[in-house]
mmCIF file of C-alpha atoms in Angstrom:
data_model
loop_
_atom_site.group_PDB
_atom_site.id
_atom_site.type_symbol
_atom_site.label_atom_id
_atom_site.label_comp_id
_atom_site.label_asym_id
_atom_site.label_seq_id
_atom_site.Cartn_x
_atom_site.Cartn_y
_atom_site.Cartn_z
ATOM 1 C CA MET A 14 1.140 -4.474 10.963
ATOM 2 C CA LEU A 15 0.363 -2.396 7.887
ATOM 3 C CA ALA A 16 -0.383 0.691 9.946
ATOM 4 C CA SER A 17 3.028 0.426 11.605
ATOM 5 C CA VAL A 18 4.641 1.062 8.196
ATOM 6 C CA HIS A 19 2.137 3.800 7.299
ATOM 7 C CA ILE A 20 0.009 1.731 4.948
ATOM 8 C CA ASP A 21 -3.362 2.811 6.232
ATOM 9 C CA SER A 22 -5.608 2.669 3.193
ATOM 10 C CA VAL A 23 -6.458 0.420 0.290
ATOM 11 C CA ALA A 24 -5.217 3.173 -2.018
ATOM 12 C CA LYS A 25 -1.750 3.107 -0.426
ATOM 13 C CA LEU A 26 -1.664 -0.682 -0.553
ATOM 14 C CA SER A 27 -2.754 -0.655 -4.176
ATOM 15 C CA LYS A 28 -0.147 1.959 -5.100
ATOM 16 C CA LEU A 29 2.658 -0.025 -3.428
ATOM 17 C CA GLY A 30 1.502 -3.459 -4.453
ATOM 18 C CA ALA A 31 1.473 -6.575 -2.322
ATOM 19 C CA VAL A 32 5.177 -7.371 -2.697
ATOM 20 C CA ALA A 33 6.508 -3.940 -1.696
ATOM 21 C CA ALA A 34 3.993 -3.680 1.139
ATOM 22 C CA TYR A 35 4.992 -7.104 2.456
ATOM 23 C CA ALA A 36 8.689 -6.201 2.220
ATOM 24 C CA GLN A 37 8.097 -3.046 4.275
ATOM 25 C CA VAL A 38 6.186 -4.955 6.937
ATOM 26 C CA LYS A 39 8.816 -7.706 7.017
ATOM 27 C CA GLN A 40 11.551 -5.144 7.741
ATOM 28 C CA SER A 41 9.855 -4.047 10.939
ATOM 29 C CA HIS A 42 8.122 -7.296 11.852
ATOM 30 C CA ARG A 43 10.571 -10.137 11.287
ATOM 31 C CA ASN A 44 7.912 -12.651 12.336
ATOM 32 C CA ALA A 45 5.594 -11.687 9.455
ATOM 33 C CA SER A 46 4.912 -14.848 7.479
ATOM 34 C CA LEU A 47 4.372 -15.354 3.781
ATOM 35 C CA ASN A 48 0.682 -15.811 4.579
ATOM 36 C CA LEU A 49 0.607 -12.015 4.854
ATOM 37 C CA LEU A 50 1.922 -11.706 1.291
ATOM 38 C CA TRP A 51 -0.736 -14.116 0.056
ATOM 39 C CA ALA A 52 -3.424 -12.197 1.962
ATOM 40 C CA LEU A 53 -2.278 -8.808 0.636
ATOM 41 C CA GLU A 54 -2.296 -10.079 -2.941
ATOM 42 C CA GLY A 55 -5.693 -11.628 -2.310
ATOM 43 C CA ALA A 56 -7.026 -8.338 -0.982
ATOM 44 C CA LEU A 57 -5.848 -6.551 -4.118
ATOM 45 C CA THR A 58 -7.097 -9.166 -6.570
ATOM 46 C CA GLY A 59 -10.245 -10.327 -4.811
ATOM 47 C CA LEU A 60 -8.938 -13.888 -4.573
ATOM 48 C CA PRO A 61 -8.871 -15.963 -1.387
ATOM 49 C CA TRP A 62 -5.361 -16.092 0.074
ATOM 50 C CA GLN A 63 -5.377 -19.878 -0.283
ATOM 51 C CA VAL A 64 -5.858 -19.548 -4.045
ATOM 52 C CA VAL A 65 -3.095 -16.945 -4.214
ATOM 53 C CA ALA A 66 -0.757 -19.223 -2.243
ATOM 54 C CA ARG A 67 -1.485 -22.154 -4.516
ATOM 55 C CA GLU A 68 -1.581 -20.462 -7.921
ATOM 56 C CA TYR A 69 0.675 -17.418 -7.614
ATOM 57 C CA ARG A 70 3.234 -18.525 -5.022
ATOM 58 C CA THR A 71 6.172 -18.834 -7.415
ATOM 59 C CA SER A 72 5.592 -15.558 -9.231
ATOM 60 C CA LEU A 73 5.138 -13.662 -5.957
ATOM 61 C CA LEU A 74 8.277 -15.186 -4.449
ATOM 62 C CA LEU A 75 10.259 -14.249 -7.561
ATOM 63 C CA ALA A 76 8.874 -10.712 -7.433
ATOM 64 C CA LEU A 77 9.797 -10.496 -3.746
ATOM 65 C CA GLU A 78 13.340 -11.659 -4.484
ATOM 66 C CA GLN A 79 13.678 -9.087 -7.269
ATOM 67 C CA HIS A 80 12.323 -6.375 -4.984
ATOM 68 C CA GLN A 81 14.776 -7.272 -2.236
ATOM 69 C CA ASN A 82 17.713 -7.421 -4.653
ATOM 70 C CA ALA A 83 16.799 -3.998 -6.019
ATOM 71 C CA LYS A 84 16.862 -2.571 -2.492
ATOM 72 C CA VAL A 85 20.350 -3.895 -1.690
ATOM 73 C CA PRO A 86 22.848 -1.069 -2.080
ATOM 74 C CA ILE A 87 25.517 -1.789 -4.632
ATOM 75 C CA SER A 88 28.912 -1.419 -3.047
ATOM 76 C CA GLY A 89 31.664 -0.100 -5.243
ATOM 77 C CA HIS A 90 35.233 0.915 -4.805
ATOM 78 C CA LYS A 91 35.713 4.043 -2.772
ATOM 79 C CA ARG A 92 37.930 6.655 -4.292
ATOM 80 C CA LYS A 93 40.405 8.567 -2.261
ATOM 81 C CA ASN A 94 40.417 12.271 -2.818
ATOM 82 C CA GLY A 95 43.791 13.768 -3.664
#
């Protein structure tokens, strides 16, 4: 799944962070579960995904929501030329 969004090294994953990497995967793989987010964060922190899911669930979900909201284009009023 990560390779399909061009995340092919630990360095790329680390640079993006677990939340942004998960969001990219989720865009192309709608069936990606939150277990992937827990696993990515675990890979970056050295914690088992189960610990991440239990102890960092809320903060990761909030970060994911903020990331998704930041990616939503803000629609404004269109001006007519002339």
